[in-house]
Amino acid sequence: MSRPARLARGALVAAAVTLGTAALSRLPYDAAPGDDALLRLSWRARGEQVRECRRLSAAELEAQPVHMRRTEVCEARSLPYHLRVRLDGRAVLDDTLYAGGARGDRPIYVFREVPLPAGAHRLQVEFVRRDGEQPPARNAGVGAAADAAAVPRHADATPARLALDTVLRLDADQIVLLTYDADRRALVARGAAAPPPAP
Amino acid sequence: MNGARRGVQGAARRALVWADAGMNRLYGWRHNPIYHSGALATALLLVLIVTGIYLLIFYRIGSPYASMARIDAQVWAGRWIRTLHRYAADAALLAAAVHALRMFAQNKSWGPRVLAWVSGLFLVFFFFVCGWTGYVLVWDTQALVLARAGARLLDVLPLFSEPLGRTFVGERPLPDAFFFINLFLHAALPIGVGLLLWMHVARVARPALLPPRALTRGVTGLLLAASVLWPVGLAPEAELFRLPAVAPYDFFYAFWLPAAAAVPVGAVWAAFAATVLGLLLVPRLTRPRAAVPAPSVVDERACTGCEQCYHDCPYEAISMVPRSDQRTTLVARVDPALCVSCGICAGSCAPMVVGPPGRSGRAQLEGVRARLAERRPGPRDVVLIGCTRAAAREVDEAAPSLRGAVIRHPVSCVGSLHTAVIEQYLRAGAAGVLVVSCPERDCWNREGAKWARQRMAGEREAELKERVDRRRVHLVYAAEAEGAALRAELDAFRRRLAVLGLASAADDVDLRALCDRAEAAG
């Protein structure tokens, strides 16, 4: 191969690799194929807290170091909530949500996504506290001398029951956020167009 | 398992040999970008730092997209600098991937090279995370897709009590802290890259951190031209209440995105864990099952303490330590944990007292004597001393007509060849000696080809002695798959030898004794 031909080929290959790199740097990606819209449920709920105390037995106290011997240990936890979502009369979510954190004393974080076709939809949401239920990981081991008591409510505690029954009209690719408005103490839909007029 | 590994490695090696030969034809071995892929990644990192500093000056965490739009509106600077930043990041990752593939194909990941392999994997991971944070900083549709994908992956881990995905739902304004953390990571990770790079080359002597200037200029110039002529532009701003129907994405940093979006998060993590585990196990899986070549040893009684092997070792496996006898000079000592048994110390030692067992200078001369006892070269014969990894093997295989006139003498690396071997063949009556080396940047033992050239040119200790007729010795670079070029060189060499006339034997000299005397005099 002559030198000019080699140089020309070299330049051509280099240009092709560079252009290939540049092209791969901007590939189109269809992140939401189809004409669907999305209903997103996202809020933070700090529900009723229950404090459980129990007295330690003599043997348990003996097992503790002297400076850590307390006759009573208490743990607080938030009560779970039940989330039920119906879309056009059909149940799309039915779930019990527990408080976060290893001790179950963190807030409940609701974060769910429901894809749905564009158009008008009737949405019914219920978020109800389950007063009698223990979190699954904490059912056992509370102790024979357990003594449960409700902790005084915080001012910003989530109500025992939240509900929303509305009609949403969504365009293609639109996201509607269903969230909890702490000022109104109610569930609200954001990003949605006004519901269509009643027939 | 072992068969699959060999199959994958063999396929990678064949592809690499083919690509190397093509690039050598186009750019010559000195500027073959595949040979310099690791150094190119470092050079591109410097381009990223320089362009990144410019972007940092104009970026505002309080209004990320608006500030990026302002940068993009700077037609004379900002637009192409931002594009160059992007292209350089892509090219750096590509270069790093080629470098890793090269090391894998050439089976250079086990033994003392484990540190380089593992630190290299971390380097690539840091590059990935750095690129990810960089894309999120722009806060366009691509950023939102990447941010949500990242949150989706992280939210299944028991790390955060509050799902990260809630950050991007529009429930509350996106906090500045989010962009601050991303910017901090984007700027701080390169410091980690620098530290890892230091670790990456810690076990090699004289690491080539930058490619030749011409190659650096060529690559940077091409990326710059592409940046000016084809700027990336800005995607639409991220909208939290709208699904990003079509978002641009960078294949190099987000190649996994389409596949990951289509499968459960657990499957993504499982694939990621399997990939990481597989890559971390490469050194173990590729370690030869047969006996690993023994490390070099030093005959301490005969070592003169000249330090040449210490200087020539590409892996800093040799140190000079005080002697245990009464002599005041230091003595060479090999650290078996660092030695890869390349044998370069054998070629560097004029008195022939160091080298892997069976491959020291003395052992090499004994081997030549055994060969000569079998067949003495005729006055028209050419001895072809070739690295087993270079194209030397192909001469015999592809040109049977040459067999009668060519005597092959394979070596594991031309850097391990003691120059006395060349002299011995010529004294035995060979017409000439053609030394076939891998290209210098392709040497499996890093510096063997370079040291061999310098020794043959008399520029480095353990040199080819002046008494040797240089017209009958020729060094040629020919990588694997460059057999045709080697045959052409061989033919040309034979024609030059023919002009010189017939060679005559003069093997009444004991080269080993001669070398010993020369060393004693020196």
XYZ file of C-alpha atoms in Angstrom:
721
model
C 0.000 0.000 0.000
C 1.429 3.385 -0.983
C 1.917 6.020 1.695
C -0.856 8.363 0.456
C -3.270 5.434 0.249
C -2.289 4.307 3.729
C -2.752 7.814 5.111
C -6.125 8.151 3.406
C -7.306 4.827 4.771
C -5.988 5.688 8.203
C -7.833 9.004 8.188
C -11.002 7.315 6.980
C -10.915 4.677 9.719
C -10.171 7.292 12.391
C -13.041 9.464 11.185
C -15.403 6.479 11.124
C -14.491 5.472 14.688
C -14.932 9.064 15.887
C -18.296 9.427 14.190
C -19.356 6.025 15.523
C -18.441 7.137 19.037
C -20.372 10.375 18.594
C -23.400 8.519 17.211
C -23.420 6.005 20.065
C -23.305 8.939 22.445
C -26.813 10.051 21.451
C -28.941 7.020 20.715
C -32.690 7.543 21.070
C -34.309 5.670 23.918
C -38.041 5.240 24.226
C -38.377 5.392 27.970
C -42.185 5.167 27.909
C -43.351 3.223 24.884
C -46.977 3.516 23.905
C -49.493 6.224 24.728
C -49.884 5.295 28.373
C -50.086 7.716 31.220
C -48.999 7.082 34.772
C -50.632 7.387 38.152
C -48.056 7.835 40.842
C -48.899 7.584 44.541
C -46.336 9.132 46.791
C -46.641 10.463 50.303
C -45.245 10.178 53.750
C -47.498 9.073 56.575
C -46.674 9.272 60.247
C -49.471 7.418 61.893
C -50.480 6.639 65.427
C -47.558 5.454 67.498
C -47.830 2.684 70.045
C -45.345 2.328 72.838
C -44.739 -1.082 74.296
C -43.037 -1.409 77.640
C -42.092 -4.423 79.653
C -40.283 -5.067 82.854
C -37.102 -7.081 82.699
C -36.859 -10.268 84.731
C -34.181 -10.679 87.384
C -32.243 -13.026 85.145
C -32.306 -10.528 82.261
C -31.145 -7.747 84.543
C -28.319 -9.929 85.820
C -27.174 -10.497 82.247
C -26.826 -6.767 81.625
C -23.757 -4.746 82.617
C -24.330 -2.866 85.850
C -24.471 0.569 84.217
C -27.116 -0.607 81.713
C -29.587 -2.166 84.138
C -32.979 -0.580 83.594
C -36.005 -2.269 85.055
C -38.227 -1.339 82.117
C -37.539 -1.165 78.373
C -39.875 0.579 75.944
C -40.160 0.579 72.192
C -42.397 2.766 70.052
C -43.757 1.781 66.675
C -46.136 3.216 64.162
C -49.311 1.392 63.289
C -49.593 0.076 59.741
C -51.982 1.393 57.112
C -53.958 -0.399 54.463
C -53.871 1.054 50.951
C -56.595 0.185 48.486
C -56.786 1.720 45.005
C -59.577 1.108 42.540
C -59.413 2.364 38.984
C -62.686 2.431 37.047
C -64.075 0.059 39.645
C -61.215 -2.420 39.310
C -58.821 -2.993 42.224
C -55.255 -2.168 41.157
C -53.597 -1.958 44.568
C -54.478 -3.693 47.820
C -51.620 -3.667 50.243
C -50.724 -3.224 53.896
C -47.866 -0.782 54.454
C -45.671 -0.889 57.523
C -43.507 1.783 59.039
C -39.895 1.906 57.912
C -36.761 1.465 59.955
C -35.391 -1.521 61.804
C -37.528 -0.681 64.859
C -40.621 0.162 62.852
C -40.591 3.667 64.270
C -39.965 5.520 61.005
C -42.765 6.987 58.872
C -44.613 4.966 56.280
C -43.511 5.914 52.783
C -46.083 5.289 50.090
C -44.520 5.016 46.661
C -46.439 3.133 43.977
C -46.846 3.555 40.248
C -49.850 2.450 38.221
C -49.613 2.681 34.410
C -52.973 3.431 32.807
C -54.230 4.357 29.382
C -54.724 8.016 28.547
C -58.250 9.288 29.002
C -60.745 9.781 31.823
C -60.696 7.382 34.769
C -62.544 7.108 38.033
C -60.080 6.798 40.867
C -60.980 5.592 44.373
C -58.292 5.524 47.003
C -58.522 4.449 50.638
C -55.699 4.701 53.142
C -56.856 3.321 56.470
C -54.970 2.712 59.692
C -55.060 -0.846 61.004
C -55.237 -0.326 64.705
C -55.267 -3.950 65.753
C -52.417 -5.207 63.638
C -48.862 -5.893 64.670
C -46.063 -5.488 62.123
C -45.083 -8.978 60.892
C -41.537 -8.882 62.168
C -42.579 -7.694 65.596
C -45.389 -10.048 66.506
C -43.205 -12.227 68.660
C -40.909 -11.548 71.530
C -42.661 -8.601 73.122
C -42.694 -10.399 76.402
C -45.267 -11.707 78.814
C -45.465 -8.494 80.708
C -46.078 -6.331 77.678
C -48.036 -3.198 78.253
C -49.097 -1.342 75.116
C -50.203 2.253 75.242
C -50.847 4.924 72.617
C -48.317 7.711 72.488
C -49.862 11.155 72.418
C -50.572 12.192 68.842
C -48.316 14.599 67.000
C -49.968 17.554 65.416
C -48.806 16.411 61.975
C -49.879 12.779 62.434
C -51.693 11.330 59.452
C -55.434 10.823 59.980
C -56.683 7.329 60.658
C -58.502 7.278 57.338
C -57.828 9.072 54.073
C -59.985 8.625 51.026
C -60.341 10.084 47.591
C -62.961 9.426 44.987
C -62.451 11.477 41.843
C -62.340 11.379 38.077
C -59.006 12.075 36.383
C -58.438 12.993 32.783
C -54.940 12.117 31.586
C -53.215 12.864 28.309
C -50.708 10.473 26.792
C -47.357 10.529 28.635
C -48.894 12.513 31.486
C -48.063 11.708 35.085
C -50.586 12.363 37.827
C -49.275 12.469 41.338
C -51.548 11.442 44.151
C -50.141 12.768 47.384
C -51.057 13.803 50.903
C -51.593 17.471 51.544
C -50.636 18.037 55.190
C -52.350 21.448 55.301
C -55.678 20.124 54.065
C -55.091 16.762 55.748
C -56.396 15.066 52.628
C -55.249 13.182 49.542
C -54.910 15.374 46.470
C -54.137 14.739 42.799
C -51.540 16.971 41.194
C -50.745 17.372 37.534
C -54.192 16.247 36.407
C -56.554 18.196 34.223
C -59.918 19.173 35.624
C -62.367 16.296 35.647
C -64.764 16.198 32.724
C -68.179 17.672 33.339
C -70.765 15.286 34.703
C -73.025 13.859 32.015
C -15.622 -24.036 32.727
C -11.971 -24.104 31.782
C -12.832 -24.919 28.170
C -15.303 -22.034 28.016
C -12.711 -19.687 29.455
C -10.137 -20.800 26.899
C -12.722 -20.406 24.132
C -13.617 -16.859 25.140
C -10.015 -15.919 25.671
C -8.995 -17.478 22.361
C -11.718 -15.610 20.486
C -10.698 -12.349 22.142
C -7.070 -13.028 21.272
C -7.842 -13.762 17.618
C -9.915 -10.594 17.340
C -7.159 -8.603 18.986
C -4.436 -10.020 16.723
C -6.505 -9.202 13.670
C -7.244 -5.657 14.870
C -3.611 -5.088 15.863
C -2.353 -6.133 12.443
C -4.866 -3.839 10.748
C -3.961 -0.862 12.911
C -0.240 -1.504 12.411
C -0.767 -1.393 8.676
C -2.648 1.902 8.926
C -0.745 3.791 11.597
C 2.442 1.836 12.198
C 3.156 0.121 15.501
C 4.359 3.333 17.124
C 0.933 4.925 16.804
C -1.316 1.900 16.967
C -4.174 3.177 19.201
C -4.940 -0.325 20.450
C -1.422 -0.716 21.801
C -1.847 2.618 23.582
C -5.441 2.107 24.734
C -4.613 2.317 28.444
C -2.492 5.426 28.038
C -5.154 6.964 25.800
C -7.689 6.610 28.606
C -5.340 8.601 30.860
C -4.821 11.288 28.218
C -8.580 11.583 27.759
C -8.975 11.893 31.518
C -6.805 15.014 31.301
C -9.057 16.350 28.517
C -12.043 15.668 30.782
C -10.464 17.555 33.673
C -9.633 20.603 31.547
C -13.047 20.795 29.865
C -14.758 19.956 33.150
C -13.156 22.923 34.902
C -14.575 25.224 32.228
C -18.052 23.752 32.639
C -17.793 23.965 36.421
C -17.274 27.727 36.191
C -20.628 28.232 34.476
C -22.701 25.507 36.143
C -25.257 26.526 38.775
C -26.748 23.953 41.109
C -29.684 26.297 41.743
C -30.681 26.294 38.074
C -28.976 23.296 36.492
C -30.804 23.121 33.186
C -30.812 26.878 32.644
C -27.063 27.064 33.264
C -26.482 24.190 30.853
C -28.622 25.991 28.295
C -26.477 29.097 28.760
C -23.329 27.018 28.227
C -24.864 25.460 25.151
C -25.705 28.892 23.802
C -22.016 29.859 23.802
C -21.444 28.908 20.184
C -17.733 29.792 20.260
C -16.784 27.941 23.399
C -19.360 26.367 25.681
C -21.142 24.263 23.101
C -18.094 22.463 21.760
C -16.356 22.279 25.133
C -19.386 20.518 26.580
C -19.512 18.208 23.582
C -15.798 17.505 23.843
C -16.323 16.696 27.528
C -18.983 14.165 26.500
C -17.045 12.632 23.620
C -13.848 12.416 25.665
C -15.760 10.604 28.427
C -17.120 8.134 25.879
C -13.739 7.642 24.236
C -12.038 7.185 27.621
C -14.454 4.429 28.562
C -14.008 2.818 25.158
C -10.216 2.979 25.497
C -10.381 1.498 28.991
C -12.606 -1.333 27.759
C -10.203 -2.097 24.894
C -7.297 -2.043 27.335
C -9.063 -4.472 29.667
C -9.964 -6.740 26.767
C -6.356 -6.645 25.654
C -5.095 -7.670 29.082
C -7.668 -10.472 29.228
C -6.858 -11.754 25.736
C -3.137 -11.691 26.447
C -3.689 -13.463 29.765
C -2.095 -10.675 31.745
C -4.292 -10.632 34.797
C -3.024 -13.299 37.157
C -0.116 -13.568 39.574
C 1.635 -10.282 40.268
C -0.744 -8.537 37.857
C -3.835 -9.097 40.028
C -3.504 -5.661 41.629
C -3.460 -3.973 38.216
C -6.469 -5.988 37.053
C -8.598 -5.342 40.132
C -7.679 -1.664 40.382
C -8.475 -1.375 36.668
C -11.970 -2.725 37.296
C -12.481 -0.173 40.045
C -11.214 2.535 37.687
C -13.866 1.597 35.137
C -16.521 1.549 37.867
C -15.478 5.013 39.037
C -15.646 6.214 35.443
C -19.174 4.826 35.217
C -20.390 6.498 38.375
C -18.676 9.735 37.387
C -20.380 9.638 33.996
C -23.730 8.864 35.594
C -23.527 11.846 37.924
C -22.402 14.016 35.013
C -25.476 13.159 32.987
C -27.796 13.779 35.931
C -26.266 17.237 36.438
C -27.648 18.424 33.090
C -31.202 17.732 34.291
C -32.701 17.071 30.893
C -34.929 14.137 29.956
C -31.896 11.858 29.790
C -30.929 12.933 33.306
C -34.396 12.180 34.636
C -34.425 8.723 33.042
C -31.008 7.936 34.538
C -31.904 9.378 37.926
C -35.102 7.340 38.120
C -33.314 4.212 36.912
C -30.701 4.720 39.600
C -33.325 5.298 42.271
C -35.193 2.185 41.156
C -32.045 0.120 41.565
C -31.053 1.588 44.911
C -34.515 1.491 46.454
C -34.510 -2.297 46.681
C -31.404 -2.204 48.844
C -31.988 -1.879 52.584
C -30.017 1.342 52.736
C -32.579 4.115 52.814
C -35.711 4.253 54.936
C -37.276 6.691 52.471
C -37.404 5.569 48.833
C -35.044 7.665 46.692
C -37.553 7.490 43.859
C -39.813 9.888 45.772
C -37.260 12.620 45.119
C -38.308 12.770 41.473
C -42.112 12.639 41.739
C -42.811 16.350 42.092
C -44.317 16.004 45.568
C -41.935 18.760 46.621
C -39.364 20.844 44.723
C -36.164 19.014 43.862
C -33.669 20.091 46.545
C -30.462 21.866 45.579
C -28.701 19.328 47.767
C -29.430 16.687 45.141
C -27.455 18.564 42.513
C -24.803 19.523 45.033
C -24.197 15.867 45.919
C -24.043 14.940 42.252
C -21.653 17.768 41.493
C -19.511 16.870 44.478
C -19.307 13.233 43.377
C -18.673 14.248 39.783
C -15.755 16.438 40.823
C -14.431 14.268 43.667
C -14.461 10.906 41.914
C -11.657 11.914 39.521
C -9.463 12.280 42.616
C -10.296 8.660 43.394
C -9.523 7.818 39.785
C -6.101 9.412 40.236
C -5.410 7.341 43.353
C -6.570 4.163 41.639
C -4.417 4.968 38.637
C -1.411 5.222 40.923
C -2.314 1.828 42.374
C -2.913 0.467 38.872
C 0.685 1.085 37.832
C 2.293 0.648 41.249
C 3.861 -2.677 40.363
C 5.386 -1.755 37.038
C 8.532 0.179 36.362
C 8.436 3.223 34.118
C 4.677 3.073 33.390
C 3.708 4.693 30.091
C 0.911 6.921 31.334
C 0.555 8.954 28.167
C 0.565 7.870 24.527
C 2.963 9.376 21.949
C 2.252 13.052 21.331
C 1.197 12.505 17.745
C -1.417 9.997 18.821
C -2.670 12.231 21.651
C -2.974 15.151 19.265
C -4.637 13.018 16.638
C -7.272 11.585 18.963
C -7.965 14.901 20.712
C -8.080 16.689 17.381
C -10.590 14.239 15.976
C -12.824 14.524 19.030
C -12.523 18.296 18.881
C -13.467 18.339 15.197
C -16.466 16.118 15.911
C -17.445 18.415 18.805
C -17.419 21.493 16.586
C -19.094 19.863 13.606
C -21.583 17.673 15.462
C -22.336 19.117 18.912
C -24.588 17.041 21.129
C -27.103 19.757 21.937
C -29.491 19.729 24.879
C -32.417 17.397 25.283
C -35.679 18.944 26.611
C -35.699 19.854 30.279
C -36.746 17.159 32.715
C -40.472 17.307 33.485
C -41.573 15.509 36.602
C -45.202 15.322 35.487
C -44.568 13.948 32.031
C -43.165 10.607 30.906
C -40.044 11.182 28.807
C -41.340 9.592 25.616
C -38.028 9.546 23.740
C -34.898 10.549 25.575
C -31.389 10.483 24.163
C -29.035 8.126 25.897
C -25.331 7.502 25.787
C -24.643 3.894 24.879
C -21.277 3.872 26.639
C -22.676 4.803 30.043
C -26.252 3.565 29.749
C -26.021 0.498 27.507
C -27.737 -1.468 30.242
C -30.731 0.857 30.478
C -33.136 -0.683 27.905
C -32.518 -4.205 29.203
C -32.702 -3.153 32.850
C -35.999 -1.356 32.334
C -37.571 -4.508 30.920
C -36.737 -6.868 33.783
C -37.299 -6.869 37.560
C -34.813 -4.953 39.661
C -33.636 -8.165 41.305
C -32.607 -9.534 37.927
C -30.621 -6.366 37.227
C -28.757 -6.690 40.500
C -28.182 -10.403 39.893
C -26.725 -9.680 36.448
C -24.572 -6.907 37.896
C -23.312 -9.125 40.727
C -22.560 -11.975 38.309
C -20.647 -9.629 36.006
C -18.607 -8.136 38.832
C -17.892 -11.550 40.306
C -16.887 -12.928 36.908
C -14.532 -10.027 36.266
C -12.993 -10.279 39.732
C -12.445 -13.993 39.204
C -10.679 -13.529 35.867
C -7.199 -13.661 37.466
C -8.091 -16.927 39.152
C -9.772 -18.433 36.103
C -7.006 -17.482 33.701
C -4.116 -18.619 35.849
C -2.405 -21.416 33.928
C -3.424 -24.842 35.168
C -0.051 -26.268 34.163
C 3.047 -25.389 36.113
C 3.424 -21.631 36.385
C 6.810 -20.529 34.968
C 9.344 -20.398 37.755
C 10.582 -16.977 38.848
C 14.118 -15.840 38.146
C 16.975 -16.773 40.425
C 20.341 -15.139 40.991
C 23.673 -16.897 41.336
C 24.801 -14.617 44.137
C 28.398 -15.847 44.089
C 28.825 -14.771 40.473
C 26.695 -11.619 40.597
C 28.913 -8.562 40.092
C 26.332 -6.157 41.527
C 26.230 -4.109 38.308
C 22.504 -3.360 38.884
C 21.601 -3.807 35.211
C 18.949 -6.464 35.890
C 17.580 -4.216 38.632
C 17.241 -1.379 36.096
C 15.855 -3.546 33.291
C 13.187 -5.484 35.209
C 9.805 -4.134 34.004
C 8.026 -5.271 37.150
C 10.389 -3.977 39.827
C 10.824 -7.539 41.021
C 14.581 -7.190 41.545
C 16.198 -5.264 44.349
C 19.834 -4.741 45.229
C 20.671 -5.912 48.737
C 23.872 -6.194 50.827
C 25.852 -9.375 50.363
C 26.231 -12.055 52.952
C 29.953 -12.481 52.147
C 32.816 -10.030 52.610
C 32.423 -8.216 49.295
C 31.258 -4.615 49.510
C 29.148 -4.553 46.356
C 25.431 -5.188 46.454
C 23.850 -8.295 45.047
C 20.639 -8.693 43.043
C 17.721 -10.454 44.661
C 14.475 -11.468 42.966
C 11.133 -11.205 44.751
C 9.280 -14.323 43.556
C 5.945 -12.711 44.391
C 6.546 -9.948 41.866
C 8.451 -11.875 39.208
C 6.384 -12.908 36.166
C 9.237 -14.991 34.761
C 9.611 -12.848 31.653
C 13.339 -13.591 31.585
C 14.347 -10.034 30.695
C 16.921 -10.114 33.493
C 18.626 -13.003 31.674
C 19.163 -10.807 28.627
C 20.378 -7.931 30.788
C 23.076 -9.847 32.634
C 26.422 -9.798 30.818
C 27.964 -12.406 33.159
C 24.864 -14.624 32.708
C 24.110 -15.226 36.379
C 20.424 -14.297 36.606
C 17.296 -15.544 34.919
C 14.513 -18.086 35.193
C 15.716 -21.667 35.603
C 16.702 -23.019 32.185
C 16.546 -19.596 30.529
C 19.548 -17.755 31.951
C 22.248 -16.589 29.551
C 24.356 -19.661 30.287
C 21.390 -21.967 29.691
C 20.699 -20.152 26.422
C 24.271 -20.710 25.210
C 24.070 -24.368 26.158
C 20.851 -24.600 24.170
C 22.543 -23.078 21.131
C 25.388 -25.562 21.410
C 22.891 -28.426 21.505
C 21.145 -27.065 18.407
C 24.421 -26.653 16.606
C 25.332 -30.206 17.453
C 22.184 -31.293 15.653
C 22.582 -29.040 12.688
C 25.270 -26.539 11.866
C 24.084 -23.603 9.766
C 25.304 -23.429 6.200
C 26.921 -20.293 4.782
C 23.603 -19.233 3.238
C 21.436 -20.079 6.216
C 19.657 -17.422 8.185
C 18.959 -18.017 11.853
C 15.602 -16.603 12.812
C 15.463 -15.856 16.523
C 11.886 -15.007 17.225
C 9.594 -14.289 20.110
C 7.021 -17.060 20.235
C 4.332 -14.406 20.391
C 5.521 -12.485 17.362
C 5.064 -13.495 13.731
C 8.217 -15.636 13.645
C 6.202 -18.843 13.872
C 4.290 -18.011 10.728
C 7.378 -18.007 8.554
C 7.815 -21.733 8.888
C 4.123 -22.437 8.658
C 3.365 -20.293 5.632
C 6.546 -20.591 3.609
C 7.783 -24.194 3.534
C 10.243 -23.284 0.780
C 12.194 -21.254 3.300
C 12.610 -24.059 5.779
C 15.733 -25.392 4.246
C 17.477 -22.083 4.552
C 16.088 -20.810 7.846
C 16.917 -22.136 11.270
C 14.390 -21.145 13.883
C 15.350 -20.348 17.433
C 12.240 -19.479 19.465
C 12.514 -17.422 22.641
C 9.823 -16.482 25.156
C 10.669 -12.789 24.670
C 13.450 -11.134 22.686
C 14.155 -9.109 25.802
C 15.273 -12.334 27.461
C 17.674 -13.137 24.609
C 21.305 -12.856 25.576
C 23.217 -11.157 22.772
C 25.925 -13.815 23.034
C 23.447 -16.198 21.390
C 23.464 -14.081 18.228
C 27.241 -14.054 18.215
C 27.380 -17.791 18.749
C 25.250 -18.493 15.673
C 27.319 -16.196 13.506
C 30.521 -17.791 14.736
C 29.025 -21.162 13.864
C 28.888 -20.023 10.232
C 25.351 -18.691 9.761
C 24.964 -16.116 7.013
C 22.964 -13.860 9.288
C 20.684 -13.633 12.294
C 17.246 -12.105 11.996
C 15.765 -11.243 15.372
C 11.961 -11.072 15.236
C 10.387 -9.047 17.985
C 6.882 -7.989 18.865
C 6.412 -4.251 18.301
C 7.769 -2.378 21.303
C 4.353 -1.283 22.570
C 3.012 -4.800 22.107
C 5.685 -6.578 24.113
C 4.032 -9.069 26.447
C 6.679 -8.245 28.956
C 6.366 -4.494 28.539
C 9.964 -3.521 27.813
C 11.589 -6.621 26.356
C 11.478 -5.395 22.755
C 12.863 -1.987 23.711
C 15.762 -3.422 25.706
C 16.556 -5.904 22.916
C 16.795 -3.059 20.391
C 19.048 -1.026 22.651
C 21.307 -3.985 23.428
C 21.667 -4.861 19.768
C 22.445 -1.223 18.963
C 25.087 -1.123 21.713
C 23.099 1.434 23.712
C 22.419 -0.724 26.745
C 24.495 -2.978 28.960
C 24.815 -6.631 27.924
C 25.123 -5.268 24.425
C 25.947 -7.123 21.247
C 29.736 -6.962 21.127
C 31.451 -4.673 18.655
C 33.288 -7.601 17.129
C 30.012 -8.903 15.671
C 29.448 -7.963 12.031
C 26.337 -5.762 12.281
C 25.551 -6.259 8.605
C 24.676 -9.860 9.378
C 22.285 -9.022 12.201
C 18.880 -7.455 11.718
C 16.063 -6.692 14.133
C 12.528 -6.645 12.753
C 9.201 -5.898 14.446
C 6.369 -8.150 13.379
C 3.314 -8.791 15.485
C 1.331 -11.975 15.311
C -0.615 -12.091 12.007
C 2.055 -9.991 10.293
C 3.718 -12.996 8.692
C 3.624 -11.458 5.220
C 5.554 -8.405 6.366
C 8.064 -10.648 8.098
C 8.575 -12.782 5.004
C 9.224 -9.626 2.994
C 11.789 -8.518 5.586
C 13.396 -11.944 5.540
C 13.693 -11.915 1.764
C 15.220 -8.444 1.800
C 17.661 -9.504 4.522
C 18.705 -12.565 2.525
C 19.320 -10.405 -0.521
C 21.533 -8.086 1.525
C 23.446 -11.072 2.908
C 23.931 -12.469 -0.569
C 25.775 -9.305 -1.513
C 28.125 -9.783 1.446
C 29.272 -13.177 0.228
C 29.495 -16.484 2.054
C 29.891 -16.518 5.805
C 32.590 -18.571 7.449
C 32.597 -20.301 10.782
C 34.791 -18.928 13.571
C 33.556 -20.819 16.579
C 36.875 -21.443 18.251
C 36.044 -18.857 20.871
C 34.481 -19.714 24.204
C 31.949 -16.911 24.453
C 31.160 -17.546 28.064
C 34.796 -17.248 29.049
C 35.108 -14.178 26.856
C 32.168 -12.543 28.560
C 33.498 -13.405 31.996
C 36.879 -11.876 31.162
C 35.254 -8.745 29.760
C 33.190 -8.336 32.907
C 36.207 -8.851 35.119
C 38.120 -6.225 33.140
C 35.149 -3.841 33.205
